[in-house]
């Protein structure tokens, strides 16, 4: 996946904690096929207008938390796990807030993804 020469205004300027790519798969449902994120994401020339954020904001996320919305505690081993992104390559990314981007609020997703260039 490539993101090139773009300007992103998260939530159309409404207050939000920006998550660039949505992920919503807790690994508990059988979709009938393997689920995965792109192996590699290249960001080259992205401006993020992240000025309208909560007080405790400390940087946008590349990926949302795939476990958001789970109604019960999820096991570590899941029957239908999805394959997370392996690498994010970043060139020429600027944020209006000046805060560095992070991988995900999900610790496992963050640990599985290498970020180059930030």
Tab-separated table of N, CA and C in Angstrom:
chain	number	residue	atom	x	y	z
A	1	UNK	N	0.853	-1.155	0.000
A	1	UNK	CA	0.000	0.000	0.000
A	1	UNK	C	0.905	1.226	0.000
A	2	UNK	N	0.563	2.221	-0.817
A	2	UNK	CA	1.319	3.468	-0.856
A	2	UNK	C	0.405	4.657	-0.600
A	3	UNK	N	0.897	5.571	0.207
A	3	UNK	CA	0.215	6.838	0.469
A	3	UNK	C	1.207	7.910	0.059
A	4	UNK	N	0.869	8.675	-0.997
A	4	UNK	CA	1.831	9.637	-1.535
A	4	UNK	C	1.199	11.009	-1.714
A	5	UNK	N	1.965	12.014	-1.297
A	5	UNK	CA	1.630	13.412	-1.562
A	5	UNK	C	0.188	13.753	-1.213
A	6	UNK	N	-0.164	13.554	0.047
A	6	UNK	CA	-1.534	13.778	0.513
A	6	UNK	C	-1.564	14.711	1.719
A	7	UNK	N	-2.724	15.292	1.917
A	7	UNK	CA	-3.023	16.048	3.129
A	7	UNK	C	-4.227	15.372	3.756
A	8	UNK	N	-4.122	15.035	5.043
A	8	UNK	CA	-5.199	14.330	5.742
A	8	UNK	C	-5.705	15.196	6.874
A	9	UNK	N	-7.013	15.413	6.887
A	9	UNK	CA	-7.677	16.137	7.970
A	9	UNK	C	-8.540	15.112	8.703
A	10	UNK	N	-8.021	14.520	9.782
A	10	UNK	CA	-8.760	13.470	10.491
A	10	UNK	C	-10.127	13.947	10.970
A	11	UNK	N	-11.123	13.093	10.803
A	11	UNK	CA	-12.504	13.354	11.249
A	11	UNK	C	-13.028	14.684	10.713
A	12	UNK	N	-12.553	15.076	9.539
A	12	UNK	CA	-13.003	16.332	8.895
A	12	UNK	C	-12.856	17.535	9.822
A	13	UNK	N	-11.850	17.491	10.696
A	13	UNK	CA	-11.579	18.612	11.584
A	13	UNK	C	-12.228	18.528	12.949
A	14	UNK	N	-13.118	17.555	13.162
A	14	UNK	CA	-13.719	17.365	14.488
A	14	UNK	C	-12.661	16.802	15.437
A	15	UNK	N	-12.874	16.947	16.748
A	15	UNK	CA	-11.904	16.419	17.706
A	15	UNK	C	-11.816	14.899	17.593
A	16	UNK	N	-10.592	14.409	17.518
A	16	UNK	CA	-10.370	12.973	17.387
A	16	UNK	C	-8.932	12.623	17.740
A	17	UNK	N	-8.680	11.349	17.965
A	17	UNK	CA	-7.330	10.810	18.089
A	17	UNK	C	-7.097	10.051	16.783
A	18	UNK	N	-6.345	10.614	15.852
A	18	UNK	CA	-6.246	10.044	14.503
A	18	UNK	C	-5.666	8.634	14.455
A	19	UNK	N	-6.362	7.791	13.704
A	19	UNK	CA	-5.906	6.442	13.377
A	19	UNK	C	-6.031	6.342	11.865
A	20	UNK	N	-4.901	6.273	11.183
A	20	UNK	CA	-4.879	6.406	9.736
A	20	UNK	C	-5.553	5.240	9.009
A	21	UNK	N	-5.283	4.016	9.428
A	21	UNK	CA	-5.834	2.836	8.760
A	21	UNK	C	-6.658	2.047	9.771
A	22	UNK	N	-7.912	1.820	9.434
A	22	UNK	CA	-8.802	1.095	10.335
A	22	UNK	C	-8.470	-0.393	10.319
A	23	UNK	N	-8.462	-0.990	11.488
A	23	UNK	CA	-8.333	-2.441	11.614
A	23	UNK	C	-9.399	-2.886	12.602
A	24	UNK	N	-10.198	-3.854	12.211
A	24	UNK	CA	-11.269	-4.323	13.088
A	24	UNK	C	-11.426	-5.831	12.910
A	25	UNK	N	-10.492	-6.572	13.484
A	25	UNK	CA	-10.545	-8.025	13.401
A	25	UNK	C	-9.854	-8.580	14.639
A	26	UNK	N	-10.639	-9.065	15.575
A	26	UNK	CA	-10.064	-9.570	16.822
A	26	UNK	C	-9.623	-11.033	16.731
A	27	UNK	N	-9.750	-11.651	15.553
A	27	UNK	CA	-9.287	-13.019	15.364
A	27	UNK	C	-10.222	-14.091	15.885
A	28	UNK	N	-11.435	-13.725	16.242
A	28	UNK	CA	-12.378	-14.687	16.817
A	28	UNK	C	-13.453	-15.149	15.828
A	29	UNK	N	-13.526	-14.551	14.653
A	29	UNK	CA	-14.561	-14.895	13.674
A	29	UNK	C	-13.918	-15.519	12.439
A	30	UNK	N	-14.525	-16.583	11.933
A	30	UNK	CA	-14.054	-17.229	10.710
A	30	UNK	C	-14.747	-16.578	9.522
A	31	UNK	N	-14.003	-15.769	8.781
A	31	UNK	CA	-14.555	-15.120	7.591
A	31	UNK	C	-14.560	-16.067	6.394
A	32	UNK	N	-13.919	-17.230	6.528
A	32	UNK	CA	-13.877	-18.196	5.444
A	32	UNK	C	-12.646	-18.056	4.565
A	33	UNK	N	-11.769	-17.139	4.903
A	33	UNK	CA	-10.539	-16.909	4.147
A	33	UNK	C	-9.537	-16.247	5.088
A	34	UNK	N	-8.251	-16.342	4.788
A	34	UNK	CA	-7.252	-15.695	5.652
A	34	UNK	C	-7.386	-14.173	5.591
A	35	UNK	N	-7.243	-13.523	6.720
A	35	UNK	CA	-7.329	-12.063	6.788
A	35	UNK	C	-5.951	-11.491	7.090
A	36	UNK	N	-5.616	-10.414	6.420
A	36	UNK	CA	-4.309	-9.810	6.637
A	36	UNK	C	-4.319	-8.343	6.246
A	37	UNK	N	-3.396	-7.623	6.862
A	37	UNK	CA	-3.136	-6.238	6.500
A	37	UNK	C	-2.081	-6.259	5.398
A	38	UNK	N	-1.878	-5.150	4.710
A	38	UNK	CA	-0.788	-5.131	3.729
A	38	UNK	C	0.538	-5.447	4.430
A	39	UNK	N	1.395	-6.225	3.780
A	39	UNK	CA	2.689	-6.538	4.395
A	39	UNK	C	3.516	-5.284	4.612
A	40	UNK	N	3.407	-4.334	3.675
A	40	UNK	CA	4.213	-3.124	3.756
A	40	UNK	C	3.370	-1.908	3.386
A	41	UNK	N	3.536	-0.840	4.154
A	41	UNK	CA	2.889	0.438	3.866
A	41	UNK	C	4.000	1.457	3.659
A	42	UNK	N	3.936	2.185	2.545
A	42	UNK	CA	4.908	3.235	2.261
A	42	UNK	C	4.176	4.568	2.312
A	43	UNK	N	4.674	5.459	3.154
A	43	UNK	CA	4.112	6.804	3.269
A	43	UNK	C	5.185	7.761	2.780
A	44	UNK	N	4.884	8.481	1.711
A	44	UNK	CA	5.856	9.405	1.124
A	44	UNK	C	5.151	10.710	0.781
A	45	UNK	N	5.294	11.697	1.654
A	45	UNK	CA	4.677	12.994	1.406
A	45	UNK	C	3.281	13.090	1.990
A	46	UNK	N	3.158	12.988	3.301
A	46	UNK	CA	1.853	13.091	3.967
A	46	UNK	C	1.900	14.207	5.003
A	47	UNK	N	0.906	15.093	4.935
A	47	UNK	CA	0.719	16.126	5.945
A	47	UNK	C	-0.544	15.788	6.720
A	48	UNK	N	-0.422	15.671	8.034
A	48	UNK	CA	-1.558	15.330	8.890
A	48	UNK	C	-1.949	16.569	9.686
A	49	UNK	N	-3.181	17.011	9.511
A	49	UNK	CA	-3.707	18.188	10.213
A	49	UNK	C	-4.336	17.730	11.529
A	50	UNK	N	-3.487	17.391	12.489
A	50	UNK	CA	-3.946	16.824	13.766
A	50	UNK	C	-3.945	17.870	14.881
A	51	UNK	N	-4.646	18.955	14.661
A	51	UNK	CA	-4.680	20.033	15.656
A	51	UNK	C	-5.855	19.924	16.629
A	52	UNK	N	-6.941	19.263	16.242
A	52	UNK	CA	-8.114	19.172	17.109
A	52	UNK	C	-8.144	17.780	17.748
A	53	UNK	N	-7.409	17.648	18.852
A	53	UNK	CA	-7.223	16.349	19.494
A	53	UNK	C	-7.487	16.461	20.995
A	54	UNK	N	-7.702	15.330	21.678
A	54	UNK	CA	-7.914	15.354	23.132
A	54	UNK	C	-6.686	15.899	23.872
A	55	UNK	N	-6.890	16.316	25.104
A	55	UNK	CA	-5.807	16.890	25.909
A	55	UNK	C	-4.647	15.921	26.126
A	56	UNK	N	-4.934	14.623	26.235
A	56	UNK	CA	-3.876	13.642	26.493
A	56	UNK	C	-3.252	13.072	25.214
A	57	UNK	N	-3.510	13.698	24.098
A	57	UNK	CA	-3.007	13.255	22.794
A	57	UNK	C	-1.484	13.269	22.762
A	58	UNK	N	-0.900	12.149	22.314
A	58	UNK	CA	0.552	12.116	22.184
A	58	UNK	C	1.004	11.537	20.848
A	59	UNK	N	0.199	11.725	19.819
A	59	UNK	CA	0.581	11.338	18.468
A	59	UNK	C	-0.422	10.425	17.796
A	60	UNK	N	-0.549	10.585	16.487
A	60	UNK	CA	-1.461	9.762	15.685
A	60	UNK	C	-0.977	8.316	15.641
A	61	UNK	N	-1.893	7.428	15.275
A	61	UNK	CA	-1.553	6.025	15.076
A	61	UNK	C	-1.643	5.703	13.591
A	62	UNK	N	-0.735	4.852	13.112
A	62	UNK	CA	-0.854	4.362	11.746
A	62	UNK	C	-2.039	3.402	11.630
A	63	UNK	N	-2.251	2.568	12.661
A	63	UNK	CA	-3.318	1.563	12.643
A	63	UNK	C	-4.177	1.670	13.897
A	64	UNK	N	-5.476	1.467	13.732
A	64	UNK	CA	-6.390	1.416	14.875
A	64	UNK	C	-6.161	0.112	15.646
A	65	UNK	N	-6.751	0.004	16.803
A	65	UNK	CA	-6.669	-1.212	17.617
A	65	UNK	C	-7.658	-2.228	17.055
A	66	UNK	N	-7.179	-3.377	16.545
A	66	UNK	CA	-8.099	-4.357	15.965
A	66	UNK	C	-9.048	-4.978	16.986
A	67	UNK	N	-8.729	-4.870	18.279
A	67	UNK	CA	-9.562	-5.462	19.324
A	67	UNK	C	-10.638	-4.517	19.847
A	68	UNK	N	-10.683	-3.292	19.365
A	68	UNK	CA	-11.682	-2.334	19.836
A	68	UNK	C	-13.084	-2.892	19.614
A	69	UNK	N	-13.898	-2.786	20.615
A	69	UNK	CA	-15.280	-3.242	20.505
A	69	UNK	C	-15.507	-4.657	21.004
A	70	UNK	N	-14.450	-5.352	21.402
A	70	UNK	CA	-14.629	-6.710	21.926
A	70	UNK	C	-15.472	-6.639	23.196
A	71	UNK	N	-16.472	-7.504	23.275
A	71	UNK	CA	-17.397	-7.470	24.404
A	71	UNK	C	-16.901	-8.264	25.608
A	72	UNK	N	-15.886	-9.080	25.409
A	72	UNK	CA	-15.330	-9.864	26.510
A	72	UNK	C	-13.814	-9.908	26.353
A	73	UNK	N	-13.127	-10.328	27.412
A	73	UNK	CA	-11.669	-10.410	27.340
A	73	UNK	C	-11.269	-11.450	26.301
A	74	UNK	N	-10.323	-11.094	25.459
A	74	UNK	CA	-9.906	-11.971	24.368
A	74	UNK	C	-8.714	-12.827	24.786
A	75	UNK	N	-8.686	-14.096	24.346
A	75	UNK	CA	-7.547	-14.955	24.685
A	75	UNK	C	-6.304	-14.543	23.894
A	76	UNK	N	-5.123	-14.900	24.403
A	76	UNK	CA	-3.888	-14.604	23.681
A	76	UNK	C	-3.832	-15.362	22.360
A	77	UNK	N	-4.205	-16.636	22.387
A	77	UNK	CA	-4.250	-17.443	21.164
A	77	UNK	C	-5.666	-17.366	20.600
A	78	UNK	N	-5.770	-16.973	19.339
A	78	UNK	CA	-7.088	-16.795	18.727
A	78	UNK	C	-7.262	-17.761	17.562
A	79	UNK	N	-8.475	-18.267	17.356
A	79	UNK	CA	-8.668	-19.298	16.341
A	79	UNK	C	-8.469	-18.814	14.903
A	80	UNK	N	-8.725	-17.546	14.625
A	80	UNK	CA	-8.635	-17.029	13.257
A	80	UNK	C	-7.839	-15.719	13.227
A	81	UNK	N	-6.576	-15.765	13.650
A	81	UNK	CA	-5.810	-14.518	13.733
A	81	UNK	C	-5.560	-13.919	12.352
A	82	UNK	N	-5.535	-12.605	12.298
A	82	UNK	CA	-5.189	-11.948	11.050
A	82	UNK	C	-3.696	-11.640	11.070
A	83	UNK	N	-3.116	-11.500	9.896
A	83	UNK	CA	-1.692	-11.178	9.795
A	83	UNK	C	-1.537	-9.661	9.804
A	84	UNK	N	-0.834	-9.117	10.791
A	84	UNK	CA	-0.659	-7.666	10.849
A	84	UNK	C	0.360	-7.175	9.817
A	85	UNK	N	0.408	-5.887	9.626
A	85	UNK	CA	1.395	-5.256	8.750
A	85	UNK	C	2.794	-5.542	9.297
A	86	UNK	N	3.734	-5.831	8.411
A	86	UNK	CA	5.099	-6.127	8.850
A	86	UNK	C	5.986	-4.891	8.891
A	87	UNK	N	5.762	-3.943	7.959
A	87	UNK	CA	6.669	-2.802	7.880
A	87	UNK	C	5.936	-1.555	7.393
A	88	UNK	N	6.270	-0.416	8.016
A	88	UNK	CA	5.812	0.896	7.561
A	88	UNK	C	7.064	1.713	7.261
A	89	UNK	N	7.169	2.185	6.021
A	89	UNK	CA	8.295	3.020	5.601
A	89	UNK	C	7.777	4.445	5.484
A	90	UNK	N	8.416	5.364	6.193
A	90	UNK	CA	7.929	6.741	6.260
A	90	UNK	C	8.976	7.700	5.703
A	91	UNK	N	8.534	8.527	4.740
A	91	UNK	CA	9.368	9.600	4.187
A	91	UNK	C	8.494	10.843	4.101
A	92	UNK	N	9.000	11.946	4.553
A	92	UNK	CA	8.314	13.234	4.384
A	92	UNK	C	6.920	13.251	5.003
A	93	UNK	N	6.813	12.851	6.257
A	93	UNK	CA	5.550	12.936	6.983
A	93	UNK	C	5.656	14.086	7.981
A	94	UNK	N	4.679	14.982	7.951
A	94	UNK	CA	4.635	16.071	8.924
A	94	UNK	C	3.275	16.074	9.600
A	95	UNK	N	3.287	16.441	10.872
A	95	UNK	CA	2.042	16.567	11.621
A	95	UNK	C	1.926	17.999	12.119
A	96	UNK	N	0.723	18.549	12.057
A	96	UNK	CA	0.496	19.916	12.529
A	96	UNK	C	0.797	20.033	14.017
A	97	UNK	N	0.564	18.961	14.767
A	97	UNK	CA	0.820	18.966	16.213
A	97	UNK	C	2.309	18.904	16.537
A	98	UNK	N	3.104	18.432	15.567
A	98	UNK	CA	4.526	18.241	15.804
A	98	UNK	C	4.844	16.950	16.538
A	99	UNK	N	3.827	16.145	16.809
A	99	UNK	CA	4.021	14.891	17.551
A	99	UNK	C	4.280	13.741	16.580
A	100	UNK	N	5.194	12.872	16.969
A	100	UNK	CA	5.569	11.739	16.128
A	100	UNK	C	4.450	10.700	16.087
A	101	UNK	N	4.254	10.077	14.931
A	101	UNK	CA	3.247	9.016	14.831
A	101	UNK	C	3.713	7.749	15.535
A	102	UNK	N	2.735	6.917	15.891
A	102	UNK	CA	3.000	5.630	16.536
A	102	UNK	C	2.272	4.545	15.757
A	103	UNK	N	2.623	3.303	16.012
A	103	UNK	CA	2.052	2.207	15.227
A	103	UNK	C	0.579	1.990	15.552
A	104	UNK	N	0.253	1.656	16.791
A	104	UNK	CA	-1.119	1.299	17.158
A	104	UNK	C	-1.277	1.383	18.673
A	105	UNK	N	-2.504	1.623	19.144
A	105	UNK	CA	-2.727	1.530	20.585
A	105	UNK	C	-2.670	0.077	21.073
A	106	UNK	N	-2.689	-0.873	20.147
A	106	UNK	CA	-2.624	-2.294	20.472
A	106	UNK	C	-1.154	-2.723	20.559
A	107	UNK	N	-0.733	-3.219	21.720
A	107	UNK	CA	0.673	-3.573	21.937
A	107	UNK	C	1.163	-4.672	20.998
A	108	UNK	N	0.341	-5.678	20.741
A	108	UNK	CA	0.760	-6.772	19.855
A	108	UNK	C	0.948	-6.275	18.426
A	109	UNK	N	0.027	-5.446	17.952
A	109	UNK	CA	0.159	-4.893	16.602
A	109	UNK	C	1.406	-4.025	16.511
A	110	UNK	N	1.663	-3.240	17.540
A	110	UNK	CA	2.855	-2.387	17.548
A	110	UNK	C	4.133	-3.218	17.527
A	111	UNK	N	4.161	-4.290	18.299
A	111	UNK	CA	5.354	-5.135	18.371
A	111	UNK	C	5.611	-5.885	17.065
A	112	UNK	N	4.568	-6.160	16.290
A	112	UNK	CA	4.699	-6.939	15.061
A	112	UNK	C	5.131	-6.099	13.864
A	113	UNK	N	5.106	-4.774	13.998
A	113	UNK	CA	5.347	-3.882	12.861
A	113	UNK	C	6.617	-3.064	13.053
A	114	UNK	N	7.505	-3.134	12.075
A	114	UNK	CA	8.732	-2.342	12.070
A	114	UNK	C	8.443	-1.033	11.347
A	115	UNK	N	8.897	0.077	11.920
A	115	UNK	CA	8.728	1.385	11.284
A	115	UNK	C	10.105	1.927	10.936
A	116	UNK	N	10.273	2.305	9.676
A	116	UNK	CA	11.527	2.900	9.214
A	116	UNK	C	11.283	4.355	8.845
A	117	UNK	N	12.181	5.230	9.276
A	117	UNK	CA	12.128	6.614	8.830
A	117	UNK	C	11.492	7.597	9.781
A	118	UNK	N	10.993	7.162	10.926
A	118	UNK	CA	10.385	8.107	11.880
A	118	UNK	C	11.394	8.403	12.960
